[in-house]
Coordinates of C-alpha atoms and ligand atoms in Angstrom, one line a residue:
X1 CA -4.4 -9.2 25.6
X2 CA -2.6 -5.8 25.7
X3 CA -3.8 -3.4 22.6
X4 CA -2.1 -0.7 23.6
X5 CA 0.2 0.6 21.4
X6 CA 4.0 1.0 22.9
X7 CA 5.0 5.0 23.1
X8 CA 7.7 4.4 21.4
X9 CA 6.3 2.6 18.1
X10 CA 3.1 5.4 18.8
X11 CA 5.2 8.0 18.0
X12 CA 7.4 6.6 15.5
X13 CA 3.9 5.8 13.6
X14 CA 2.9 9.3 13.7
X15 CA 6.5 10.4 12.2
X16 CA 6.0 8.3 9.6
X17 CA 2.3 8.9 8.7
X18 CA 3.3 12.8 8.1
X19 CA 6.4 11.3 6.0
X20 CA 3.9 9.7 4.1
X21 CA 1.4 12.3 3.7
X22 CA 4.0 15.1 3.3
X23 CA 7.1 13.7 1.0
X24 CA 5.6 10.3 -0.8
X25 CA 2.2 10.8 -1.6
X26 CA 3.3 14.1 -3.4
X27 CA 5.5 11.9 -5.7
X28 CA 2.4 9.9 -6.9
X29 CA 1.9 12.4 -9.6
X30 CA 5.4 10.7 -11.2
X31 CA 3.6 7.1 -11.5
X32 CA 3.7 6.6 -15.1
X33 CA 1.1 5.2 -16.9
X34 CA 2.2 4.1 -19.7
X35 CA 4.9 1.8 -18.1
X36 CA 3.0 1.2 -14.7
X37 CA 5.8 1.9 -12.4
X38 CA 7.5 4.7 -11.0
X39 CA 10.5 6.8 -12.4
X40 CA 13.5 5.3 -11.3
X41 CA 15.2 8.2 -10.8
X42 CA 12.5 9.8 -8.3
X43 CA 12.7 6.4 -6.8
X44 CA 16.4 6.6 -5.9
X45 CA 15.7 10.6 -4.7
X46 CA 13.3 9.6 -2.2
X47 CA 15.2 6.5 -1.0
X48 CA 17.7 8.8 0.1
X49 CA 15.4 11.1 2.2
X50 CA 14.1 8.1 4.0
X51 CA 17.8 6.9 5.0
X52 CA 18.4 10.5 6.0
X53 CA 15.1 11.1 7.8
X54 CA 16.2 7.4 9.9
X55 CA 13.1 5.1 8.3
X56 CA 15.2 3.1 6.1
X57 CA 14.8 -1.1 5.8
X58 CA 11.9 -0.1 9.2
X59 CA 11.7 -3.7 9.8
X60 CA 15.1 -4.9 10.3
X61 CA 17.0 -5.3 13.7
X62 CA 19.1 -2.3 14.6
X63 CA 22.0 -3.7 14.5
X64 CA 21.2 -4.7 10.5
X65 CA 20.3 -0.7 10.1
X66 CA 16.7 -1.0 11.2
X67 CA 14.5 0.3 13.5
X68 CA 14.5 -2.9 15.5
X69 CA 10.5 -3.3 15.8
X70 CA 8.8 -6.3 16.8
X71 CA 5.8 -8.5 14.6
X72 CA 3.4 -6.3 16.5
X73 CA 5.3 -2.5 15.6
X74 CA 5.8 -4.3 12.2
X75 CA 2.1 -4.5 11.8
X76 CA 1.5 -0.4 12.7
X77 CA 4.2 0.8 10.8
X78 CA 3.8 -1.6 7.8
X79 CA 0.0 -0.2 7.4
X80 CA 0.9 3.0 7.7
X81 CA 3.2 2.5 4.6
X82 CA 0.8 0.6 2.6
X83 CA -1.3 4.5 2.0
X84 CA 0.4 5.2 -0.7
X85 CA 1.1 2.0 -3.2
X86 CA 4.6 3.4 -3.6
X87 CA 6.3 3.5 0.0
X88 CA 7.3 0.4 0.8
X89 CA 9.9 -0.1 -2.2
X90 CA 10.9 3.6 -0.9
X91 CA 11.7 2.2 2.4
X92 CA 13.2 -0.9 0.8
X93 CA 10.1 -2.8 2.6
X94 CA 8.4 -4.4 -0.2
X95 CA 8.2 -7.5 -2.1
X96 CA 9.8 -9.5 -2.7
X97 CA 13.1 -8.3 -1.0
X98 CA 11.8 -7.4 2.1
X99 CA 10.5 -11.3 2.4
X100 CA 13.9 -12.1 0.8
X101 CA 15.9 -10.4 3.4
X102 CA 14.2 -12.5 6.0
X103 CA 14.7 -15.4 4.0
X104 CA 18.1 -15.3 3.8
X105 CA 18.8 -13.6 7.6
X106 CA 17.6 -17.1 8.6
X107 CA 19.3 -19.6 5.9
X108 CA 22.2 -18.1 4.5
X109 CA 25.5 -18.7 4.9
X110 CA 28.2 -15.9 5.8
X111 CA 29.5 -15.5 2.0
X112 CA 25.8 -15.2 0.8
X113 CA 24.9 -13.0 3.1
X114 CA 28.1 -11.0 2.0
X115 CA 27.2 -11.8 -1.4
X116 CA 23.2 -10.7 -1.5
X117 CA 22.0 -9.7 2.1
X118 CA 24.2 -7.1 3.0
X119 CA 23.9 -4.8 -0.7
X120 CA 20.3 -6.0 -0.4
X121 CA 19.7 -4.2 3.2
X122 CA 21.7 -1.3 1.6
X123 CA 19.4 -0.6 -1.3
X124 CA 22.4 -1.6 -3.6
X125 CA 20.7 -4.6 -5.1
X126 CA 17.0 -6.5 -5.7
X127 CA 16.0 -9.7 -5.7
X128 CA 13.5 -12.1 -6.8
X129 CA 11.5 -15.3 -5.6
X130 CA 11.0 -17.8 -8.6
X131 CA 8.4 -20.1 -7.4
X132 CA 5.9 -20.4 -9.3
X133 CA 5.7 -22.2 -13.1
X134 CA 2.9 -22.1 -16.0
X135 CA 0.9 -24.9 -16.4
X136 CA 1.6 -28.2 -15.8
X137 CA 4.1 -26.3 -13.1
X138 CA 3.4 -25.3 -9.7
X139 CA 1.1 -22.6 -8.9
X140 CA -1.8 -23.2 -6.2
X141 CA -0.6 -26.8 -6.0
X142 CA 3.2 -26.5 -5.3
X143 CA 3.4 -30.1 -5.5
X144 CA 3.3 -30.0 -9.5
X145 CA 6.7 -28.1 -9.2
X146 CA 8.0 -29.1 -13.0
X147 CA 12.1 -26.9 -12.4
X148 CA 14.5 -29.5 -11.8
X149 CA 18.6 -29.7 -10.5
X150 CA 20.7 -32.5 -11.2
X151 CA 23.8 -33.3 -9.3
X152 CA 27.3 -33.0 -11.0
X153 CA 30.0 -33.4 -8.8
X154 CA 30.1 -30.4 -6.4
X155 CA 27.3 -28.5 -9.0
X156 CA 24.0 -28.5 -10.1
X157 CA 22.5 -28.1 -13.9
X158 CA 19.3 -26.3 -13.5
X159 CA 16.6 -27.1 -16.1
X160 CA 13.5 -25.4 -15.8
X161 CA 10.6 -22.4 -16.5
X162 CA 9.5 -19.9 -13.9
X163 CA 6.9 -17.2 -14.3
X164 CA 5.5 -14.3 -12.3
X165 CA 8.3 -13.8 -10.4
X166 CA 8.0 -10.4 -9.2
X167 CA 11.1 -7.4 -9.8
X168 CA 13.2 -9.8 -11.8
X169 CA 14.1 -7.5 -14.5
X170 CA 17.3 -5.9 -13.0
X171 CA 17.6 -8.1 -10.5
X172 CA 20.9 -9.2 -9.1
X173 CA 19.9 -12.8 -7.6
X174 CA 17.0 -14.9 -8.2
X175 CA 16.2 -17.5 -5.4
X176 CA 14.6 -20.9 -7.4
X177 CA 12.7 -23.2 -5.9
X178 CA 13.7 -26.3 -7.7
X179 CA 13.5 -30.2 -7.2
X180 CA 16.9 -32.4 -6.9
X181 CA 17.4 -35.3 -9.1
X182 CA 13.5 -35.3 -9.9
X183 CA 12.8 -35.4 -6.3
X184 CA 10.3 -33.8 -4.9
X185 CA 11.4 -34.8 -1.4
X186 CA 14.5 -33.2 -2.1
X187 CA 13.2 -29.8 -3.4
X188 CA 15.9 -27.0 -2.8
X189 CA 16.3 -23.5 -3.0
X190 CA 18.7 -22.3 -5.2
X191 CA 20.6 -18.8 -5.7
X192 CA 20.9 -17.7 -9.3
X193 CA 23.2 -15.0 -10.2
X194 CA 21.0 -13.3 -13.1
X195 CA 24.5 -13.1 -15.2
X196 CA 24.6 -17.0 -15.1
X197 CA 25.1 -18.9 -18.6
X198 CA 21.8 -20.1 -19.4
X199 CA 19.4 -17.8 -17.7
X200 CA 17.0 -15.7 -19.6
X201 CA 14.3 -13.1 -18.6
X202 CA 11.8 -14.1 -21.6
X203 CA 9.7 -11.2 -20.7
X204 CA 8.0 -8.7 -18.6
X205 CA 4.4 -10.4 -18.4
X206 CA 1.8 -7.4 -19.5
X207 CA -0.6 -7.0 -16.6
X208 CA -3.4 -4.9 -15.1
X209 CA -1.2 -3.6 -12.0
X210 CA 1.8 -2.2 -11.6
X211 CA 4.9 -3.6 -12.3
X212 CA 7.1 -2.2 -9.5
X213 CA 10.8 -1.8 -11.0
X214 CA 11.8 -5.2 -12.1
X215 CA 7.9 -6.1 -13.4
X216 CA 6.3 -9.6 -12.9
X217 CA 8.3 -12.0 -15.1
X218 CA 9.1 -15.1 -17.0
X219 CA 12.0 -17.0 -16.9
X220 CA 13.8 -19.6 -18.6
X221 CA 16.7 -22.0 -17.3
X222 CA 18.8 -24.0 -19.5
X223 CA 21.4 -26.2 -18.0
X224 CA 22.0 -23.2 -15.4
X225 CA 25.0 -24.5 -13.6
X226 CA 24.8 -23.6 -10.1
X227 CA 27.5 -24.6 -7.6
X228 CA 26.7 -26.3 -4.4
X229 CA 27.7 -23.6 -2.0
X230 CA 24.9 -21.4 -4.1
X231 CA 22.1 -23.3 -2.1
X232 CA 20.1 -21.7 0.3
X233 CA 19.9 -23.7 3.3
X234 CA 20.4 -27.7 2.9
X235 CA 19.0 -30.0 0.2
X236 CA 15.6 -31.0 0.9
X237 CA 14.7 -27.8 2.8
X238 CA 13.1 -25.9 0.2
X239 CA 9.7 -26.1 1.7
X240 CA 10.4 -25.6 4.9
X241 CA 12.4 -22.5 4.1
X242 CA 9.7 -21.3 1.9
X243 CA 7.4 -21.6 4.6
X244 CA 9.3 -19.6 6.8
X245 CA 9.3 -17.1 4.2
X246 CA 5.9 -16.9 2.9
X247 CA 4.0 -16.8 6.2
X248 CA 5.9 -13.6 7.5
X249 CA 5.7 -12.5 3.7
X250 CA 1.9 -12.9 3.8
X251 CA 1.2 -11.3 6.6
X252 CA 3.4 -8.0 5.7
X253 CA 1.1 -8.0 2.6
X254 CA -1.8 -7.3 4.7
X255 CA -0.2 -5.0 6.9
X256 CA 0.4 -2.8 4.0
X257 CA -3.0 -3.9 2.3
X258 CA -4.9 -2.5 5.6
X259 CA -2.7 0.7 5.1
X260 CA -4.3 1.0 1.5
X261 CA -7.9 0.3 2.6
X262 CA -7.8 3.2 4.8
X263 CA -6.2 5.2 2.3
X264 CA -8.9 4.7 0.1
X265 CA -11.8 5.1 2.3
X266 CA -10.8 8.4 3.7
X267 CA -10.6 9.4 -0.2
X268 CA -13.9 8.4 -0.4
X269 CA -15.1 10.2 2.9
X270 CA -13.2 13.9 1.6
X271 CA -15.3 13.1 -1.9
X272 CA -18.3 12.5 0.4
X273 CA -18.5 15.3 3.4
X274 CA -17.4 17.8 0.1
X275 CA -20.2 17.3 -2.6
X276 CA -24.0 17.6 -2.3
X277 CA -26.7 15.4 -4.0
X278 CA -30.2 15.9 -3.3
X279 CA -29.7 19.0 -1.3
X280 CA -27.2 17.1 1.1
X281 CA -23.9 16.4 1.0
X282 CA -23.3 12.7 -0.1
X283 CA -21.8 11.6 3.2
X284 CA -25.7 12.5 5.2
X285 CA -27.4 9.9 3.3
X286 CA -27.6 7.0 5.3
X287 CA -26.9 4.8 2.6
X288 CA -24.3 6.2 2.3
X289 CA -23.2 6.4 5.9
X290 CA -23.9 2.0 5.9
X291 CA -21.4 1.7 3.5
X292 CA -18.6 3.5 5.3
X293 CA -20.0 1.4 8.4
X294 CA -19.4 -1.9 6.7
X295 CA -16.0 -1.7 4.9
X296 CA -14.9 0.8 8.5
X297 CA -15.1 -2.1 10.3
X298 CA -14.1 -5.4 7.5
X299 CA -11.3 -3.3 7.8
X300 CA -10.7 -3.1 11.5
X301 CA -11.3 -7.1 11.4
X302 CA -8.9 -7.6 9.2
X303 CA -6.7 -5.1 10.8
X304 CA -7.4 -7.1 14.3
X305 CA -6.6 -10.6 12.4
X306 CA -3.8 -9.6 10.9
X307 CA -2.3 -8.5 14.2
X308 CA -3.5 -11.6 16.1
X309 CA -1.1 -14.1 13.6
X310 CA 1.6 -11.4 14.3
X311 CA 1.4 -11.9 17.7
X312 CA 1.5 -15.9 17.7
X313 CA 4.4 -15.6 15.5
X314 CA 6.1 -13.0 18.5
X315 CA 5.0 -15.9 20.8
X316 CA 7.0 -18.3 18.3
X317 CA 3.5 -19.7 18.0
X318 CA 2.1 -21.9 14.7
X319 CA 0.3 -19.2 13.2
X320 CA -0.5 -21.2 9.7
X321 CA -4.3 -20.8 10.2
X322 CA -4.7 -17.2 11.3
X323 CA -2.2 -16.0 8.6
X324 CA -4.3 -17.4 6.1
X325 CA -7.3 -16.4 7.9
X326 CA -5.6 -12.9 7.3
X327 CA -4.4 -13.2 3.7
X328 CA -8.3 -14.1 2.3
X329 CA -9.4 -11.9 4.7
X330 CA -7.5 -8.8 4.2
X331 CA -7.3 -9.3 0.8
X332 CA -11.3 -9.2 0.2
X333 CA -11.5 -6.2 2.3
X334 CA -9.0 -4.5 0.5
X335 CA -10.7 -5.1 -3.0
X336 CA -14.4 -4.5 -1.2
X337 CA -13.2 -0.8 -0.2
X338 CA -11.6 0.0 -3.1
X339 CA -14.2 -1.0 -5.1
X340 CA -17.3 1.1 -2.9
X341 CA -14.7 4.2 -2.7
X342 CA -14.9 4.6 -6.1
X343 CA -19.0 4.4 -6.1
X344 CA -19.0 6.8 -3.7
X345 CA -16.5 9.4 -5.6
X346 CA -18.9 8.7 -8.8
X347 CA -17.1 9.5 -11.9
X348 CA -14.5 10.9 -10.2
X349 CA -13.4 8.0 -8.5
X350 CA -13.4 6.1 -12.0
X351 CA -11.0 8.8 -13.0
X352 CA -7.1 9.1 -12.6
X353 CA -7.7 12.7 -11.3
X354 CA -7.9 10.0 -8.0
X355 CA -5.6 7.4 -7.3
X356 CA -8.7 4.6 -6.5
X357 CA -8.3 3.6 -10.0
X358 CA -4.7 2.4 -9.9
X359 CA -5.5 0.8 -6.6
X360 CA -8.0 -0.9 -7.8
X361 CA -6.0 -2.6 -10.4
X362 CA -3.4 -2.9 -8.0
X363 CA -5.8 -4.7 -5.5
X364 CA -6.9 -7.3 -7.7
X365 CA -3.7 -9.4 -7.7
X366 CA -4.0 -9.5 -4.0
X367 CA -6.5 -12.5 -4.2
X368 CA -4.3 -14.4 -6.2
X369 CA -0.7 -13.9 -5.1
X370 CA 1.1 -16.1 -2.7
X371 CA -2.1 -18.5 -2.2
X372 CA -5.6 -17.5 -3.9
X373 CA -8.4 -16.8 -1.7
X374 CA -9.6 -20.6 -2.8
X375 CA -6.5 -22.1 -1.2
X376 CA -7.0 -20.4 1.9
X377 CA -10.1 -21.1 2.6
X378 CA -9.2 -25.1 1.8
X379 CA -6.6 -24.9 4.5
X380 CA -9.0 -23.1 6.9
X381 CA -11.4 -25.3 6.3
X382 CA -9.1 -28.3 6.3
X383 CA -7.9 -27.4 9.7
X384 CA -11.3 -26.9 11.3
X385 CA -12.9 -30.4 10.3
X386 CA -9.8 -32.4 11.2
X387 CA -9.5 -30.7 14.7
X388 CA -6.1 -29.5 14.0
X389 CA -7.6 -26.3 14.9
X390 CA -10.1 -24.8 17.2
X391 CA -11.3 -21.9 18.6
Ligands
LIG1 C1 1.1 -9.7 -9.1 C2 1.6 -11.1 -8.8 C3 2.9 -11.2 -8.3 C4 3.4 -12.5 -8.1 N1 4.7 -12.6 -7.6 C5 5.2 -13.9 -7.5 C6 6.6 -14.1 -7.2 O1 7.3 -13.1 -7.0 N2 7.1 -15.3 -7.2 C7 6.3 -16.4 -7.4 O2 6.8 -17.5 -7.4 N3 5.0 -16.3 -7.7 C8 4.4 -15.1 -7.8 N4 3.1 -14.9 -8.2 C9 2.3 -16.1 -8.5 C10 1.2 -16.4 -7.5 O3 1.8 -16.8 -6.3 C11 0.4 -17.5 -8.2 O4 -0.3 -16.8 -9.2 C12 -0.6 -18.1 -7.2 O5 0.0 -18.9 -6.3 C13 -1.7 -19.0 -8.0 O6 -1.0 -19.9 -8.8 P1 -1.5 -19.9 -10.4 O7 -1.4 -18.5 -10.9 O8 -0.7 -21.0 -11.0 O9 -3.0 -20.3 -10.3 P2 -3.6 -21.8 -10.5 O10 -2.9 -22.7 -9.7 O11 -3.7 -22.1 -12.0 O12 -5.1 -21.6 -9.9 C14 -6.1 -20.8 -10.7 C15 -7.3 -20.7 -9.8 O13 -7.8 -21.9 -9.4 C16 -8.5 -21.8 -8.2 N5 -8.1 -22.8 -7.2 C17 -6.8 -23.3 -7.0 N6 -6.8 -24.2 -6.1 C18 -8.1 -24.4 -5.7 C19 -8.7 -25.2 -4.7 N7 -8.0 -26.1 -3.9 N8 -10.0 -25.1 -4.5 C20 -10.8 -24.2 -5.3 N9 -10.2 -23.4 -6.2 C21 -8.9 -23.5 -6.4 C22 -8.3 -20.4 -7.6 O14 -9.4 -19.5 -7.9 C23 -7.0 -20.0 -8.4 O15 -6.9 -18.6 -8.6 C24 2.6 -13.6 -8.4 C25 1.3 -13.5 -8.9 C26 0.8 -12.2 -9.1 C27 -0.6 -12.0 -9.7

């Protein structure tokens, strides 16, 4: 296996590192609070330096207005993003679109691509992904999916409550995961204008995290009519498609996930090599030292993990176990350094005169969305005993 990195995406990394470090990160004084988002305005400013400075929409094809990386340059670029929680909706990367844009680059037709993909790539519009349902819905255990369609002649009257579904408050399109006829053979993906009769954004769901600019929602659909060329791909795809969409998707999270592990530890080792306890500066106690040792390298595993499913799924390899070898991975290192950063800046690090604070908060959904930590480990586990996987 070749690790070296390719010139090319080498020094494309390091332009975008000092992008980072020199025009985003400043802008994290703006986060506000009180709403747990950026300003939009500052937002739309700094999209425009990163079409100008060439980074725009980095993991596109060129000829869609990317920069025309691979899984593996994906991987580099995506973690140098993820240092500061606010980049990748700068550089129209984040989710959900950016997992939306591959979505519908593989299943959409022409006019929906006119429709959402193309002012999608251009920043003009968001999206969201409604998958998920409160309880008796589906969650975990997508098989408990409650949102139905019914067939009318050449439409479809969608019935149905979604919730969680991340940047739906000003977005343009929603795509629903929905059975057909009470099917859940047949389950379909459908695309929901968010001016449709019918639809409602019940509310913003109050949370720990942030709440990007469209928050984390719930939804309501009553008799939503929905023609038939408004479906994603063909009836009785919607798993398929969604697997195609959430394995990428998952692994992007961790690409930008290792980005903010680093971030935080290096916070940690400024607080450390700077302040002196006991006649030493924090960072020459050997306790001390162990604990950058440990979450150092759970991150360089997770790093490594993350860009072994990549490269299966360059390879057009099944990559189901090691992406969600990845996502529980990744995810757990992410919280563990977070959480020992913020020991390690003492009261400092508890305080928003740092940013480890809002990641923290930030982290925590990372064990929970798309597939808990739980659910992984079933499926690893899963695969191992029946021999549908091996080393
Ligand atoms: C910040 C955030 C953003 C999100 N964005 C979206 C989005 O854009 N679109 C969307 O559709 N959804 C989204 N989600 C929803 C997310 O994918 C679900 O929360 C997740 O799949 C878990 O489903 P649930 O919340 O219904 O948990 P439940 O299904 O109620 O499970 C609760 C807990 O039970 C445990 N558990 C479940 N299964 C097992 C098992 N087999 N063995 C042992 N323990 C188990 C786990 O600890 C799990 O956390 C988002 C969630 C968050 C927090």
């Amino acid at each position: 296996m070749d690790f070296e990195i390719p010139q090319e995406v080498e020094t494309l990394r390091k332009n975008i590192q000092s992008f980072i470090t020199e025009e985003i990160i400043p802008l994290e004084k703006h986060y506000d609070y009180e709403k747990g988002r950026m300003p939009e305005d500052i937002n739309q400013q700094a999209r425009a330096k990163v079409k100008s400075a060439g980074f725009w929409t980095p993991h596109l094809p060129k000829s869609e207005g990317g920069l025309g990386l691979d899984l593996i340059g994906t991987c580099i670029i995506f973690s140098e993003l993820g240092r500061s929680p606010i980049a990748p909706y700068i550089f129209n990367c984040d989710a959900p679109d950016e997992g939306n844009m591959h979505l519908l680059s593989l299943a959409a037709s022409e006019k929906q691509k006119e429709l959402i993909l193309h002012p999608l790539i251009k920043g003009e519009l968001r999206t969201g992904f409604a998958m998920t349902e409160p309880s008796p819905g589906a969650g975990s255990d997508p098989t408990s999916l409650q949102t139905n369609a019914e067939k009318q002649g050449d439409k479809y009257i969608l019935n149905g409550r979604k919730w969680y579904c991340t940047g739906a408050n000003g977005a343009k399109y929603l795509i629903v995961m929905a059975k057909v006829n009470g099917s859940f053979r047949k389950t379909t993906m459908f695309l929901v204008p968010t001016d449709a009769k019918g639809y409602t954004m019940v509310r913003e769901i109050e949370l720990m995290g942030s709440h990007g600019p469209g928050g984390h929602c719930e939804l309501n659909f009553e008799n939503v009519e929905v023609p038939e060329d408004m479906i994603l791909g063909r009836v009785g795809e919607g798993f398929r498609l969604s697997q195609e969409r959430l394995g990428p998707a998952r692994l992007t999270h961790c690409m930008r996930w290792t980005g903010m592990a680093r971030r935080a530890l290096s916070i940690a080792r400024s607080y450390a090599k700077e302040r002196e306890v006991f006649s030493a500066r924090i960072a020459d106690h050997q306790g001390i030292q162990w604990m950058f040792a440990e979450r150092a390298t759970e991150i360089e595993m997770a790093f490594l993990l993350t860009l072994k499913a990549a490269w299966l799924l360059k390879m057009g390899k099944d990559a189901r176990q090691e992406t969600s070898m990845a996502k529980w991975k990744v995810s757990e290192s992410l919280c563990n350094t977070i959480d020992m950063a913020i020991q390690i800046c003492g009261g400092k690090g508890y305080s928003r005169d740092l940013p480890l604070e809002l990641f923290y908060r930030d982290a925590r959904a990372a064990r929970i969305a798309d597939g808990p930590s739980e659910v992984h480990k079933m499926v690893i586990g899963r695969n191992y005993v029946s021999e549908k996987w091996d080393f």
